[in-house]
CSV table of C-alpha atoms and ligand atoms in Angstrom, one decimal:
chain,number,residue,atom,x,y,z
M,173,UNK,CA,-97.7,25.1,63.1
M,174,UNK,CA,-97.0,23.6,59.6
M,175,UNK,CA,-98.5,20.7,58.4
M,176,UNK,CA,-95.7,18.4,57.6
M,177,UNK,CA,-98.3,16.0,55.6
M,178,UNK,CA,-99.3,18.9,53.3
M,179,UNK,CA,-96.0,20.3,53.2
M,180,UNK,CA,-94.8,17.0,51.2
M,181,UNK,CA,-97.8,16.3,48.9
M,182,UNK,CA,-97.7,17.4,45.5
M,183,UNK,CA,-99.9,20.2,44.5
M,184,UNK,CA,-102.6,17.8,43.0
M,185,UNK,CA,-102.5,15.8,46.2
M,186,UNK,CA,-103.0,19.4,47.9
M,187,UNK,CA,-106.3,20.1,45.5
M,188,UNK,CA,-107.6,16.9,46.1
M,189,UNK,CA,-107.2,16.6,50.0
M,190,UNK,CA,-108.4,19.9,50.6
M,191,UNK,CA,-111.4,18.6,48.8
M,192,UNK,CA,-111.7,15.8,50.9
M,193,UNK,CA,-111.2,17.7,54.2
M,194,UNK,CA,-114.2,20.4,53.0
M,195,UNK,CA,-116.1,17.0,52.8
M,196,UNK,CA,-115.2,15.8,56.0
M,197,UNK,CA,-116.5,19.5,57.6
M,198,UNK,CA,-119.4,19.8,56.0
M,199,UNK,CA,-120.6,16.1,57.0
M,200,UNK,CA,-119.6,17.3,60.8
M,201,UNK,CA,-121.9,20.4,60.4
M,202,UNK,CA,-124.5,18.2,58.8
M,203,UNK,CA,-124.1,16.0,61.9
M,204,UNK,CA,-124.5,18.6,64.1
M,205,UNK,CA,-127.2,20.1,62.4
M,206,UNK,CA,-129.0,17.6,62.7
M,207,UNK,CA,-128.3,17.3,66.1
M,208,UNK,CA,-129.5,20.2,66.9
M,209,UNK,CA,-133.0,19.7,65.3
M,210,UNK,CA,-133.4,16.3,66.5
M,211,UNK,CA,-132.6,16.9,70.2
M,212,UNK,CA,-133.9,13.7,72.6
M,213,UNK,CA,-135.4,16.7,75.1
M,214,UNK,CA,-137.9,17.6,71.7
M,215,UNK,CA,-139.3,14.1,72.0
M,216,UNK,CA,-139.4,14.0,75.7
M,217,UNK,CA,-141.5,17.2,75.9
M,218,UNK,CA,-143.6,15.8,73.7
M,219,UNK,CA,-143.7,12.8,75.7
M,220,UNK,CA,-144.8,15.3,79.1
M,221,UNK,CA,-147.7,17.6,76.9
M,222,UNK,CA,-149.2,14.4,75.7
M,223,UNK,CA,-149.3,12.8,79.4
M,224,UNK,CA,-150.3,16.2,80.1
M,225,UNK,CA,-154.0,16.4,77.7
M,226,UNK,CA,-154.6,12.8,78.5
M,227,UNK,CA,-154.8,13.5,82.1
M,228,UNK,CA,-156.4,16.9,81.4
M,229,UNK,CA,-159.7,15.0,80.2
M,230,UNK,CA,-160.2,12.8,83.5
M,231,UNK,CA,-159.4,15.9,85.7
M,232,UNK,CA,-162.1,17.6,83.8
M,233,UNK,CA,-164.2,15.0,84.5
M,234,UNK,CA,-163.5,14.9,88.0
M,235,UNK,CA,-163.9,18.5,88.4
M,236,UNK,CA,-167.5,18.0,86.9
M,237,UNK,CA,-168.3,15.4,89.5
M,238,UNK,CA,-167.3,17.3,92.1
M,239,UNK,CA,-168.8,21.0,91.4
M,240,UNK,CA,-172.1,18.9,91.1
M,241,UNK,CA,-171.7,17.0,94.4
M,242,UNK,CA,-170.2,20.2,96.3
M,243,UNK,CA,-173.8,22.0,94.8
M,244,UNK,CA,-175.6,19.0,96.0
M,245,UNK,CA,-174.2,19.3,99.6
M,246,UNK,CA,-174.5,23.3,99.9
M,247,UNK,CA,-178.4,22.0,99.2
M,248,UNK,CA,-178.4,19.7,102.0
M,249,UNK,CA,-176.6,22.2,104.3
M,250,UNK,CA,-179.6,25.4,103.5
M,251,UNK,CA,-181.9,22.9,104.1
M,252,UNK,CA,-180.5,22.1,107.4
M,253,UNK,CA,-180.2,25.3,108.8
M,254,UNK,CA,-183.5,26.7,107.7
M,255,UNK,CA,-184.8,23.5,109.8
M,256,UNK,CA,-183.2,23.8,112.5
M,257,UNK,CA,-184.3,27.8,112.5
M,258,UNK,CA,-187.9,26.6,112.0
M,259,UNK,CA,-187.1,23.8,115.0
M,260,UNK,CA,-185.5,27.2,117.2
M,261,UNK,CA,-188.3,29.1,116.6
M,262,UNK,CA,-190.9,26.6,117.4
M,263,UNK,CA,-189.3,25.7,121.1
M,264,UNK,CA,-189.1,29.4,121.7
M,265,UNK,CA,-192.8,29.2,121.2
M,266,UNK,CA,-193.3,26.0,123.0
M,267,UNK,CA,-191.7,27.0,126.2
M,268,UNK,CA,-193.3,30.6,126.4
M,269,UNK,CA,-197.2,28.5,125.5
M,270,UNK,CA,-197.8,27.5,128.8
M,271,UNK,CA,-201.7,27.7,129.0
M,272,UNK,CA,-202.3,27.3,125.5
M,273,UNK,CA,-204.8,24.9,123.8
M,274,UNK,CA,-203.4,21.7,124.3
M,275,UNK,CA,-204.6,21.0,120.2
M,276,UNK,CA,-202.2,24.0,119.4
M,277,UNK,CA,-199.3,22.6,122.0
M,278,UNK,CA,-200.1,19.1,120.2
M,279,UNK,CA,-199.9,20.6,116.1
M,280,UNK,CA,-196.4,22.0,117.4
M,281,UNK,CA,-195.3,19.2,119.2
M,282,UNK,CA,-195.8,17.5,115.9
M,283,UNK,CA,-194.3,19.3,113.1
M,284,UNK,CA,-191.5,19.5,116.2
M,285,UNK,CA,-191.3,15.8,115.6
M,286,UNK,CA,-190.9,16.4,111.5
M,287,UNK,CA,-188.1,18.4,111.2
M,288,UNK,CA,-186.2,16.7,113.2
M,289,UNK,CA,-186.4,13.5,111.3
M,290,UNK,CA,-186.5,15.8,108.4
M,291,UNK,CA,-183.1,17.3,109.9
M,292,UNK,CA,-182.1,14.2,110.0
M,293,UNK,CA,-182.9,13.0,106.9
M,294,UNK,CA,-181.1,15.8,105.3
M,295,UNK,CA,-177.7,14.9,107.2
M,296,UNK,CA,-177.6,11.2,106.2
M,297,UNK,CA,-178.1,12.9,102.8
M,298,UNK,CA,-175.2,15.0,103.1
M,299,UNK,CA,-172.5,12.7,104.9
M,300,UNK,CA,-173.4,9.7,101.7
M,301,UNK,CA,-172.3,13.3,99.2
M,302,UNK,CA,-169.1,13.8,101.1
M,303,UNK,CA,-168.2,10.5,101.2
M,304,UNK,CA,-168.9,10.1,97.3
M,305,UNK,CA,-166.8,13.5,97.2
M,306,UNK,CA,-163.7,11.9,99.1
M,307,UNK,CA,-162.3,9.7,96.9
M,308,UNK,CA,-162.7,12.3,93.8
M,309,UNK,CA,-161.1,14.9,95.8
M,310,UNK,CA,-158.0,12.6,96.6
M,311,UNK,CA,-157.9,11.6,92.8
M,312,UNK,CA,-157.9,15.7,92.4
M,313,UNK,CA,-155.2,16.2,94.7
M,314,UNK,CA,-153.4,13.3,93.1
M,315,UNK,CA,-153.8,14.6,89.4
M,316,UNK,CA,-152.8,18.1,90.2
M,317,UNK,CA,-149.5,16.6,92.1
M,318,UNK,CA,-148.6,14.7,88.9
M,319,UNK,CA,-149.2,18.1,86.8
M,320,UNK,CA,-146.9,20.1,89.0
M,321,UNK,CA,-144.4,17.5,88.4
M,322,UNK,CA,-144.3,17.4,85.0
M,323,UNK,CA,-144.0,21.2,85.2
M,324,UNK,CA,-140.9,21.2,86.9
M,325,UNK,CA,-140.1,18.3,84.5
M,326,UNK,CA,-140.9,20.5,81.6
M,327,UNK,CA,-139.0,23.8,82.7
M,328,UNK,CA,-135.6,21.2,83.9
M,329,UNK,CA,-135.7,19.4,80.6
M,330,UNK,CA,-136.1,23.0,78.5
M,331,UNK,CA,-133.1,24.3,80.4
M,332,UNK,CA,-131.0,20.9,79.7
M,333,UNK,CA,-132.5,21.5,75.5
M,334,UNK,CA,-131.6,25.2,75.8
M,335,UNK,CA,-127.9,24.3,76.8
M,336,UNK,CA,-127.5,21.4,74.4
M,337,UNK,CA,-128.6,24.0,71.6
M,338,UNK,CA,-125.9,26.5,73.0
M,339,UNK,CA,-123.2,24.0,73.0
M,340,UNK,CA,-124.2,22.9,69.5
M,341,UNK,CA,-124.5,26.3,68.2
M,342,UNK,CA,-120.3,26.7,69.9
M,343,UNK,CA,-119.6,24.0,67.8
M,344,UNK,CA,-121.6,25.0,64.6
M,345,UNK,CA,-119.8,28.5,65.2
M,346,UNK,CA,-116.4,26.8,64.7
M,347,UNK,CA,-117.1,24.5,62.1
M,348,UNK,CA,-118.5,26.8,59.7
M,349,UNK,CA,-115.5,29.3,60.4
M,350,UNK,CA,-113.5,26.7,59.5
M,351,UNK,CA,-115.2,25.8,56.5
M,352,UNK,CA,-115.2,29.7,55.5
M,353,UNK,CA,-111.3,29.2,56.0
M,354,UNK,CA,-110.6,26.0,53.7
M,355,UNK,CA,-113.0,27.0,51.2
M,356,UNK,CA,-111.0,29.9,50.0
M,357,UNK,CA,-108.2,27.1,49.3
M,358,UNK,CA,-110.0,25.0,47.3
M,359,UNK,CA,-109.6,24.5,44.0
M,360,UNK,CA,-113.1,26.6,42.4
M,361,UNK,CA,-112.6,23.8,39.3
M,362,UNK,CA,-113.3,21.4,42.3
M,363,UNK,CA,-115.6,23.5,44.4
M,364,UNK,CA,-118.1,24.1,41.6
M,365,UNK,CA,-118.6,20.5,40.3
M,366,UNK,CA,-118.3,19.6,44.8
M,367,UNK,CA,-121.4,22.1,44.7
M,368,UNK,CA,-123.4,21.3,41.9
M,369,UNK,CA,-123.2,17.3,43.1
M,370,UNK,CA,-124.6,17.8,46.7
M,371,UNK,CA,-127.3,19.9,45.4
M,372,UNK,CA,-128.3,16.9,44.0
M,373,UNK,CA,-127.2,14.4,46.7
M,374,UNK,CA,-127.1,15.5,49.3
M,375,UNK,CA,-124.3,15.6,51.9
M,376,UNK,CA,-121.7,13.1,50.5
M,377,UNK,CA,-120.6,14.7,46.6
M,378,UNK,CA,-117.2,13.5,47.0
M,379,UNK,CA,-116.0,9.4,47.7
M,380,UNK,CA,-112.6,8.0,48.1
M,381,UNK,CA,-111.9,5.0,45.5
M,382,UNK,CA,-110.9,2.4,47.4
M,383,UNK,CA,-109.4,-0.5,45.6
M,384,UNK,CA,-112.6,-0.9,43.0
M,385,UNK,CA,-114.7,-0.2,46.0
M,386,UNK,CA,-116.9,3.7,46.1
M,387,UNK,CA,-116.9,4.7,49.3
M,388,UNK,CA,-119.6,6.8,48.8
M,389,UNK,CA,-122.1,4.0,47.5
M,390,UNK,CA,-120.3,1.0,48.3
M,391,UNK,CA,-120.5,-0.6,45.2
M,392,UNK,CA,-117.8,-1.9,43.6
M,393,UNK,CA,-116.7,-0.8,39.8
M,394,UNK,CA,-116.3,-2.6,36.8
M,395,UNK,CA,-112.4,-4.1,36.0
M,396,UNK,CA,-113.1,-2.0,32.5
M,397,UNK,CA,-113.6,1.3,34.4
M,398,UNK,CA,-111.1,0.5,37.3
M,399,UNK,CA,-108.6,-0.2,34.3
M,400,UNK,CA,-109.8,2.8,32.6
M,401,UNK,CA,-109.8,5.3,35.7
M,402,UNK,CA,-105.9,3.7,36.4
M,403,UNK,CA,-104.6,5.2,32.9
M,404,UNK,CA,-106.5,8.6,33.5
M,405,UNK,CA,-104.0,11.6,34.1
M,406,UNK,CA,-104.7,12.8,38.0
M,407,UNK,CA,-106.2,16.2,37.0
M,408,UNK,CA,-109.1,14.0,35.4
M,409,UNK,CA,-112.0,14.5,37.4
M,410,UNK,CA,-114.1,11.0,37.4
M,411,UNK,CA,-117.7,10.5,38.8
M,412,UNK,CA,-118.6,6.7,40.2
M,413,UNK,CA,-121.0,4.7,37.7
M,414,UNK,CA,-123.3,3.7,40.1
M,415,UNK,CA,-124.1,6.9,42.5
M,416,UNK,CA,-122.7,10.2,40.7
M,417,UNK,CA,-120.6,11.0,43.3
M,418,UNK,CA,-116.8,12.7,42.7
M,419,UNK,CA,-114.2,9.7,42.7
M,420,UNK,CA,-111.0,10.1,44.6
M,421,UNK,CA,-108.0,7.8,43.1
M,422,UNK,CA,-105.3,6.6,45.8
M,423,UNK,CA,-102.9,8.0,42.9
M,424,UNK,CA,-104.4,11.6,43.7
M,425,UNK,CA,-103.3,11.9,47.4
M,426,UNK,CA,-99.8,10.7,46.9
E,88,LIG,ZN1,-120.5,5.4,44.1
């Protein structure tokens, strides 16, 4: 479809607008470009792997505590059942010494008597390491919950990044075809100076004039300049005073 704006401008007009609209793209694609590298699901990762090694320090910690105590109670638990074998064994012999020395019957009945309050012993032992182990083992349970959370968290917030990337990359796509597009139309006079400006400011080489007012630096310029750019012929090309950037006159669009 024709453009019925362009169709009416005079050529200089033309030159300078198509200027202005290469501008325009190439501060979109900056945009998204930006964007792009700057995506809010970077930071929240971030956010996740740093909850992540904190918590990964006091689960250590815990898993320390706990390998000890667990040791600890595997201890208590030999020493148990090699008691209580020793307490089998001993009642075996008991019941089949009828007849025997009562001193022998009485040395039995007595070492009878110490394992069990050594068995004994032994349990209170164990049941005061399990009841230190609860709590770390529910702290465990609870740390490791929070860690598969954040995993999911992690793999739905890389899938949101991965489709924000995509999209942006569509819409990069299509900005810089058009750009390939208007560039061929531009005036190379224009394009070279447009060039050599951003590579030394950046994104914005090119500013409207807007009464004595840049638009690229927003400062306004002198009554001697505005009065000298206003008798300039519009081929001129002008840079502002104050930032360097490419001036575009009102009388250059008409
Ligand atoms: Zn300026």
């Amino acid at each position: 479809m024709a453009d019925p704006e362009h169709e009416q401008t005079s050529p200089t007009a033309h030159r300078w607008r198509s200027l202005l609209e290469l501008q325009d793209l190439d501060v979109a694609i900056h945009q998204l470009e930006h964007r792009r590298s700057h995506l809010p699901e970077l930071a929240e990762l971030r956010a996740l792997e740093a909850d992540e090694a904190a918590e990964a320090t006091t689960v250590a910690e815990l898993e320390e505590r706990q390998s000890a105590l667990v040791a600890t109670q595997r201890n208590h638990e030999a020493e148990i059942a090699s008691s209580q074998l020793r307490l089998t064994n001993l009642e075996a012999k008991m019941a089949s010494a009828q007849g025997a020395a009562a001193r022998d019957l009485q040395a039995i009945d007595h070492e009878v008597s110490q394992l069990r309050g050594h068995i004994a012993a032994s349990e209170d032992a164990e049941l005061e390491v399990l009841e230190e182990l609860e709590p770390i083992e529910t702290e465990l349970r609870a740390a490791r919950g929070r860690s598969e959370s954040r995993a999911l968290e992690r793999s739905a917030i890389r899938q949101r990044g991965a489709a924000a990337v995509a999209a942006l990359d569509v819409e990069l796509a299509e900005h810089r075809g058009r750009r390939t597009a208007l560039v061929a139309g531009v005036d190379p006079v224009l394009l070279a100076r447009y060039d050599q400006i951003r590579s030394k400011l950046g994104v914005v080489a090119v500013a409207r004039l807007n009464g004595a007012r840049c638009e690229g630096c927003h400062l306004e310029l002198s009554s001697v300049e505005v009065d000298r750019l206003r008798k300039l012929d519009d081929d001129a090309l002008v840079s502002c005073d104050n930032c360097g950037r490419l001036l575009v006159r009102a009388s250059q669009l008409r």
